[in-house]
Coordinates of C-alpha atoms in Angstrom, one line a residue:
M9 CA 52.6 61.3 156.6
A10 CA 52.1 57.4 155.9
E11 CA 54.1 55.1 158.3
L12 CA 57.5 54.1 156.9
P13 CA 57.7 50.4 155.8
L14 CA 59.2 47.9 158.3
V15 CA 62.9 47.1 157.8
S16 CA 64.3 43.9 159.1
I17 CA 68.1 43.5 160.0
V18 CA 69.6 40.1 160.9
T19 CA 73.1 39.7 162.5
P20 CA 74.7 36.3 162.5
S21 CA 77.6 35.8 165.0
F22 CA 79.9 33.4 166.4
N23 CA 82.7 34.3 168.8
Q24 CA 82.9 37.9 167.7
A25 CA 82.6 39.5 171.1
A26 CA 85.3 42.0 170.2
Y27 CA 83.1 43.4 167.5
L28 CA 79.5 42.5 168.1
E29 CA 78.6 45.3 170.2
Q30 CA 79.7 47.8 167.6
A31 CA 77.6 46.0 165.1
I32 CA 74.6 46.1 167.3
Q33 CA 74.9 49.8 168.2
S34 CA 75.3 50.8 164.6
V35 CA 71.9 49.3 164.0
L36 CA 70.1 50.6 167.0
D37 CA 71.6 54.2 166.5
Q38 CA 70.1 54.3 163.0
D39 CA 67.7 57.3 162.4
Y40 CA 65.1 54.9 160.7
P41 CA 62.2 54.6 163.2
N42 CA 60.4 51.4 161.8
L43 CA 63.0 48.7 162.4
E44 CA 63.2 45.2 163.7
Y45 CA 66.5 43.6 164.7
F46 CA 67.5 39.9 165.2
V47 CA 70.8 38.4 166.4
I48 CA 71.5 34.8 165.7
D49 CA 74.3 33.4 167.6
G50 CA 75.9 30.0 167.0
V51 CA 76.7 29.2 170.6
S52 CA 79.7 31.5 171.0
S53 CA 82.1 30.5 173.8
D54 CA 83.3 34.2 174.4
K55 CA 81.4 37.0 175.9
S56 CA 78.8 37.3 173.0
T57 CA 75.8 36.1 175.1
E58 CA 76.7 38.7 177.8
I59 CA 76.5 41.4 175.1
L60 CA 73.2 40.0 173.7
Q61 CA 71.7 40.0 177.2
K62 CA 72.8 43.6 177.7
Y63 CA 70.8 44.7 174.6
S64 CA 68.1 42.1 174.7
R65 CA 65.4 44.6 175.5
R66 CA 66.2 46.5 172.4
L67 CA 66.3 43.5 170.1
N68 CA 63.2 41.9 168.6
G69 CA 64.8 38.7 169.3
W70 CA 68.0 36.6 169.7
V71 CA 69.1 33.1 170.1
S72 CA 72.3 31.3 170.8
E73 CA 72.0 27.8 169.4
P74 CA 73.9 25.5 167.0
D75 CA 73.6 26.0 163.3
Q76 CA 75.0 24.7 160.0
G77 CA 77.1 27.8 159.1
Q78 CA 76.6 31.4 158.4
A79 CA 74.0 30.9 155.7
D80 CA 71.8 28.7 158.0
A81 CA 72.1 31.4 160.8
I82 CA 71.1 34.2 158.4
N83 CA 68.2 32.1 157.1
K84 CA 67.0 31.7 160.7
G85 CA 66.9 35.4 161.1
F86 CA 65.1 35.9 157.8
V87 CA 62.3 33.3 158.7
R88 CA 61.7 35.1 162.0
S89 CA 61.5 38.6 160.4
S90 CA 58.5 40.4 158.7
G91 CA 59.9 43.5 157.2
E92 CA 59.0 44.7 153.7
Y93 CA 62.8 45.3 153.3
I94 CA 65.5 43.2 154.7
A95 CA 69.3 42.9 155.2
W96 CA 72.0 41.2 157.2
L97 CA 75.0 42.8 158.9
N98 CA 77.8 40.5 160.0
S99 CA 78.8 40.9 163.6
D100 CA 82.2 42.2 162.6
D101 CA 80.9 45.0 160.3
F102 CA 78.7 48.0 161.0
Y103 CA 76.6 50.5 159.5
L104 CA 77.3 54.2 159.0
P105 CA 74.7 56.9 160.2
G106 CA 71.7 57.2 157.9
A107 CA 72.5 53.9 155.9
I108 CA 69.0 52.4 156.4
S109 CA 67.1 55.5 155.5
A110 CA 69.2 56.1 152.4
A111 CA 68.8 52.6 151.2
I112 CA 64.9 52.4 151.8
E113 CA 64.5 55.8 150.2
T114 CA 66.2 54.7 147.1
L115 CA 64.2 51.3 147.0
Q116 CA 61.0 53.2 147.4
A117 CA 61.9 55.5 144.5
H118 CA 62.7 52.4 142.3
P119 CA 59.9 49.9 142.8
D120 CA 61.4 47.6 140.1
W121 CA 64.7 47.1 142.0
G122 CA 65.1 43.9 143.8
L123 CA 68.0 45.2 145.8
V124 CA 70.1 48.3 146.3
Y125 CA 73.8 48.4 147.3
G126 CA 76.1 51.2 148.3
D127 CA 79.8 51.8 148.9
I128 CA 81.7 50.7 152.0
L129 CA 84.7 51.5 154.0
A130 CA 87.3 48.6 154.6
V131 CA 88.9 48.8 158.0
D132 CA 91.3 46.5 159.9
G133 CA 90.8 44.8 163.4
R134 CA 91.6 48.0 165.1
G135 CA 89.2 50.1 163.1
D136 CA 91.9 51.9 161.0
L137 CA 91.0 52.6 157.5
I138 CA 92.4 50.3 154.7
N139 CA 90.5 51.5 151.7
I140 CA 87.2 53.1 150.3
Q141 CA 85.5 50.6 148.2
R142 CA 83.3 52.3 145.6
F143 CA 81.3 50.0 143.1
G144 CA 79.6 50.5 139.8
D145 CA 76.1 50.1 138.5
W146 CA 76.3 46.4 138.0
G147 CA 73.6 44.2 136.5
L148 CA 73.2 40.4 136.0
E149 CA 75.9 40.1 133.4
D150 CA 78.4 41.9 135.6
L151 CA 77.7 39.7 138.6
M152 CA 78.1 36.6 136.5
Q153 CA 81.5 37.9 135.7
F154 CA 82.3 38.2 139.3
R155 CA 82.0 41.9 139.7
I156 CA 81.9 42.6 143.4
I157 CA 79.2 44.1 145.6
G158 CA 79.9 45.1 149.3
Q159 CA 77.6 42.7 151.3
P160 CA 77.3 45.0 154.4
A161 CA 75.8 47.7 152.1
V162 CA 73.1 45.6 150.5
F163 CA 69.4 46.0 151.3
M164 CA 66.8 43.8 149.6
R165 CA 63.1 43.9 149.0
R166 CA 61.4 41.0 150.8
S167 CA 59.4 40.2 147.7
A168 CA 62.7 39.7 145.7
L169 CA 64.1 37.5 148.5
E170 CA 61.0 35.4 148.5
K171 CA 61.1 35.0 144.7
A172 CA 64.9 34.1 144.9
G173 CA 64.7 32.0 148.0
L174 CA 66.8 32.0 151.1
L175 CA 70.6 31.5 151.2
D176 CA 71.9 28.3 149.7
T177 CA 73.6 26.6 152.8
R178 CA 75.9 24.8 150.2
F179 CA 77.9 27.9 149.9
H180 CA 80.1 29.1 152.9
F181 CA 82.2 31.8 151.3
L182 CA 80.3 33.3 148.4
L183 CA 76.8 32.7 149.8
D184 CA 76.0 36.5 149.3
R185 CA 77.1 36.4 145.6
Q186 CA 74.9 33.4 144.8
L187 CA 71.9 35.1 146.3
W188 CA 72.7 38.4 144.5
L189 CA 72.8 36.4 141.2
R190 CA 69.4 34.8 141.9
I191 CA 67.8 38.2 142.7
A192 CA 69.4 39.8 139.6
E193 CA 68.0 37.0 137.5
N194 CA 64.5 38.1 138.2
F195 CA 64.8 41.9 139.3
A196 CA 66.8 45.0 138.3
I197 CA 69.4 46.0 141.0
G198 CA 70.7 49.3 141.7
H199 CA 73.6 51.2 143.1
I200 CA 73.6 54.2 145.5
S201 CA 76.9 56.3 145.3
R202 CA 77.0 56.7 149.2
L203 CA 79.0 55.1 151.8
L204 CA 76.7 52.9 153.9
A205 CA 78.5 50.5 155.8
V206 CA 82.0 49.4 157.2
A207 CA 83.5 46.0 156.4
R208 CA 86.2 44.7 158.8
F209 CA 89.2 42.8 157.7
H210 CA 90.9 41.0 160.7
E211 CA 92.7 37.8 161.3
G212 CA 89.6 36.0 162.4
A213 CA 87.4 37.0 159.5
K214 CA 86.7 34.3 156.8
N215 CA 88.0 36.7 154.1
V216 CA 91.3 36.6 155.9
A217 CA 91.6 33.4 157.9
R218 CA 90.1 31.2 155.1
A219 CA 90.8 33.5 152.0
A220 CA 92.0 30.5 150.0
D221 CA 88.7 28.7 150.1
F222 CA 86.8 31.4 148.3
G223 CA 88.2 30.1 145.1
K224 CA 86.4 26.8 145.6
D225 CA 83.0 28.6 146.2
A226 CA 83.6 30.6 143.0
R227 CA 84.1 27.4 141.0
E228 CA 80.8 26.0 142.5
V229 CA 79.0 29.2 141.6
Y230 CA 80.4 28.9 138.1
L231 CA 79.0 25.4 137.7
W232 CA 75.7 26.4 139.2
M233 CA 75.3 29.3 136.8
K234 CA 75.9 26.9 133.9
D235 CA 72.7 25.2 134.5
E236 CA 70.6 27.9 135.9
P237 CA 67.6 28.5 133.5
G238 CA 67.6 32.2 133.6
M239 CA 71.4 32.5 133.0
V240 CA 72.1 29.8 130.4
K241 CA 72.0 32.2 127.3
E242 CA 74.3 34.7 129.0
F243 CA 76.6 31.9 130.2
E244 CA 77.0 30.5 126.7
R245 CA 77.7 34.0 125.4
S246 CA 80.1 35.0 128.0
E247 CA 81.6 31.7 129.3
K248 CA 85.2 32.9 128.9
K249 CA 84.6 36.2 130.7
I250 CA 82.8 34.3 133.5
L251 CA 85.7 31.9 133.9
A252 CA 88.2 34.6 133.9
G253 CA 86.2 36.1 136.7
V254 CA 86.6 32.8 138.6
H255 CA 90.3 32.8 138.2
W256 CA 90.5 36.5 139.1
I257 CA 88.6 36.2 142.2
N258 CA 90.7 33.2 143.3
G259 CA 93.8 35.0 142.6
R260 CA 92.6 38.0 144.7
Y261 CA 91.9 35.9 147.7
L262 CA 95.0 33.6 147.3
S263 CA 97.1 36.8 147.3
E264 CA 95.4 38.1 150.5
A265 CA 96.1 34.7 152.0
G266 CA 99.8 35.1 151.5
Q267 CA 100.1 32.6 148.5
P268 CA 101.6 34.7 145.8
W269 CA 102.7 32.1 143.6
Q270 CA 99.3 30.4 143.4
A271 CA 97.7 33.8 143.2
L272 CA 99.8 34.7 140.1
K273 CA 98.9 31.4 138.3
E274 CA 95.3 32.3 138.7
D275 CA 95.9 35.9 137.4
V276 CA 97.6 34.6 134.4
K277 CA 94.7 32.2 133.7
S278 CA 92.3 35.2 134.0
L279 CA 94.6 37.2 131.8
V280 CA 94.7 34.7 129.0
L281 CA 90.8 34.2 129.0
Y282 CA 89.9 37.8 129.2
P283 CA 92.5 40.4 129.8
P284 CA 90.1 43.2 131.0
T285 CA 89.0 41.2 133.9
A286 CA 92.5 40.6 135.2
L287 CA 93.7 44.1 134.4
R288 CA 91.1 45.9 136.4
D289 CA 93.1 44.6 139.4
W290 CA 96.5 45.3 138.0
R291 CA 97.7 47.0 141.2
R292 CA 96.9 44.0 143.3
I293 CA 98.7 41.8 140.7
L294 CA 101.8 44.1 140.7
F295 CA 101.9 43.8 144.5
T296 CA 101.7 40.0 144.2
I297 CA 104.7 40.0 142.0
L298 CA 106.7 42.3 144.4
Q299 CA 105.5 40.1 147.3
M300 CA 107.2 37.1 145.4
A301 CA 110.4 39.1 145.1
G302 CA 110.4 39.8 149.0
L303 CA 109.1 43.4 148.5
G304 CA 105.9 42.9 150.3
P305 CA 106.5 46.0 152.6
I306 CA 106.0 48.2 149.5
K307 CA 102.3 47.3 149.4
E308 CA 102.0 48.1 153.2
S309 CA 103.5 51.5 152.7
Y310 CA 101.3 52.2 149.7
T311 CA 98.2 51.1 151.7
R312 CA 99.1 53.4 154.6
R313 CA 99.6 56.5 152.2
R314 CA 96.4 55.7 150.3
A315 CA 94.3 55.4 153.4
S316 CA 95.8 58.7 154.8
R317 CA 94.7 60.5 151.5
Q318 CA 91.3 58.8 151.6
I319 CA 90.6 59.8 155.2
K320 CA 90.7 63.4 154.2
S321 CA 87.8 62.7 151.8
L322 CA 85.5 61.4 154.5
S323 CA 82.9 63.9 156.1
D324 CA 83.5 65.1 159.6
D325 CA 80.4 63.2 160.9
V326 CA 81.7 59.9 159.5
I327 CA 85.1 60.4 161.0
A328 CA 83.6 61.4 164.3
Y329 CA 81.3 58.3 164.2
L330 CA 84.2 55.9 163.7
Q331 CA 86.2 57.5 166.4
N332 CA 83.2 57.3 168.8
L333 CA 82.6 53.6 168.0
S334 CA 86.3 52.7 168.6
K335 CA 85.8 53.8 172.2
T336 CA 83.2 51.1 172.8
R337 CA 85.2 48.2 171.5
V338 CA 85.0 45.2 173.7
E339 CA 88.3 43.7 174.7

């Protein structure tokens, strides 16, 4: 049997000692045999370097040095790596068993795809399930309208990354989306209907601590698309839908940041521009209205009940893996 292609995984990290070991273990425990792994730390002041030293013999490389943000750290890892396929896993997220094998098998079966993405579990800081996020078969048009892809479950072909270029360090919140757009501009992309990774939503995560800033990046991505040669025609044809997506994603993150009034204003703008974009998130908009009315606990109750139902749909091996990882959490 021919040797499997080399896969490179990069983990950027900064003061995430509470979760870093889980991320590392989830990569090293994968059943894919031809793997290289780099961790790029931004001079953490917690116990991160102790964890990296613990695993140093099993890593292909790690550094702890100043950087210019997450995109810069990831780019450092990309430059160091040499795999035919490549991905990054943030230090507070982790892979599910078999994720890499499933993604690479799919990419090899579809040589025209520049990247493949799967579905993800969303958990809180303690590792308790919040939601199962399942995505559709999106293309360039969908991404331009701010359809979401779960970053931890994305795997790229190196040739696609080289064609698109490294992450743009101007973006600090939607850096992944801007890269997916550049890849989709030149390659087909594909979805695998399988849970590949777990995304963690906790108080220190950017998508929680700085949720209100995502809308600013969305606006910058919108302006960038307007002048991007491979997107100009689609932008002119769908500008209202795209702008509706900007307001929708801003409303979503403002709602999560506990700013319901501002969120609802963005939701209304999205609804006026292109109703289907806003209405695909009608539950969240409803909960935003309830939050303004002082009925926020209703959302919490609904989220708990939904999570309880969704846990029953998970396979026994996924549940066992999540439980085992929770025992290794670094305090």
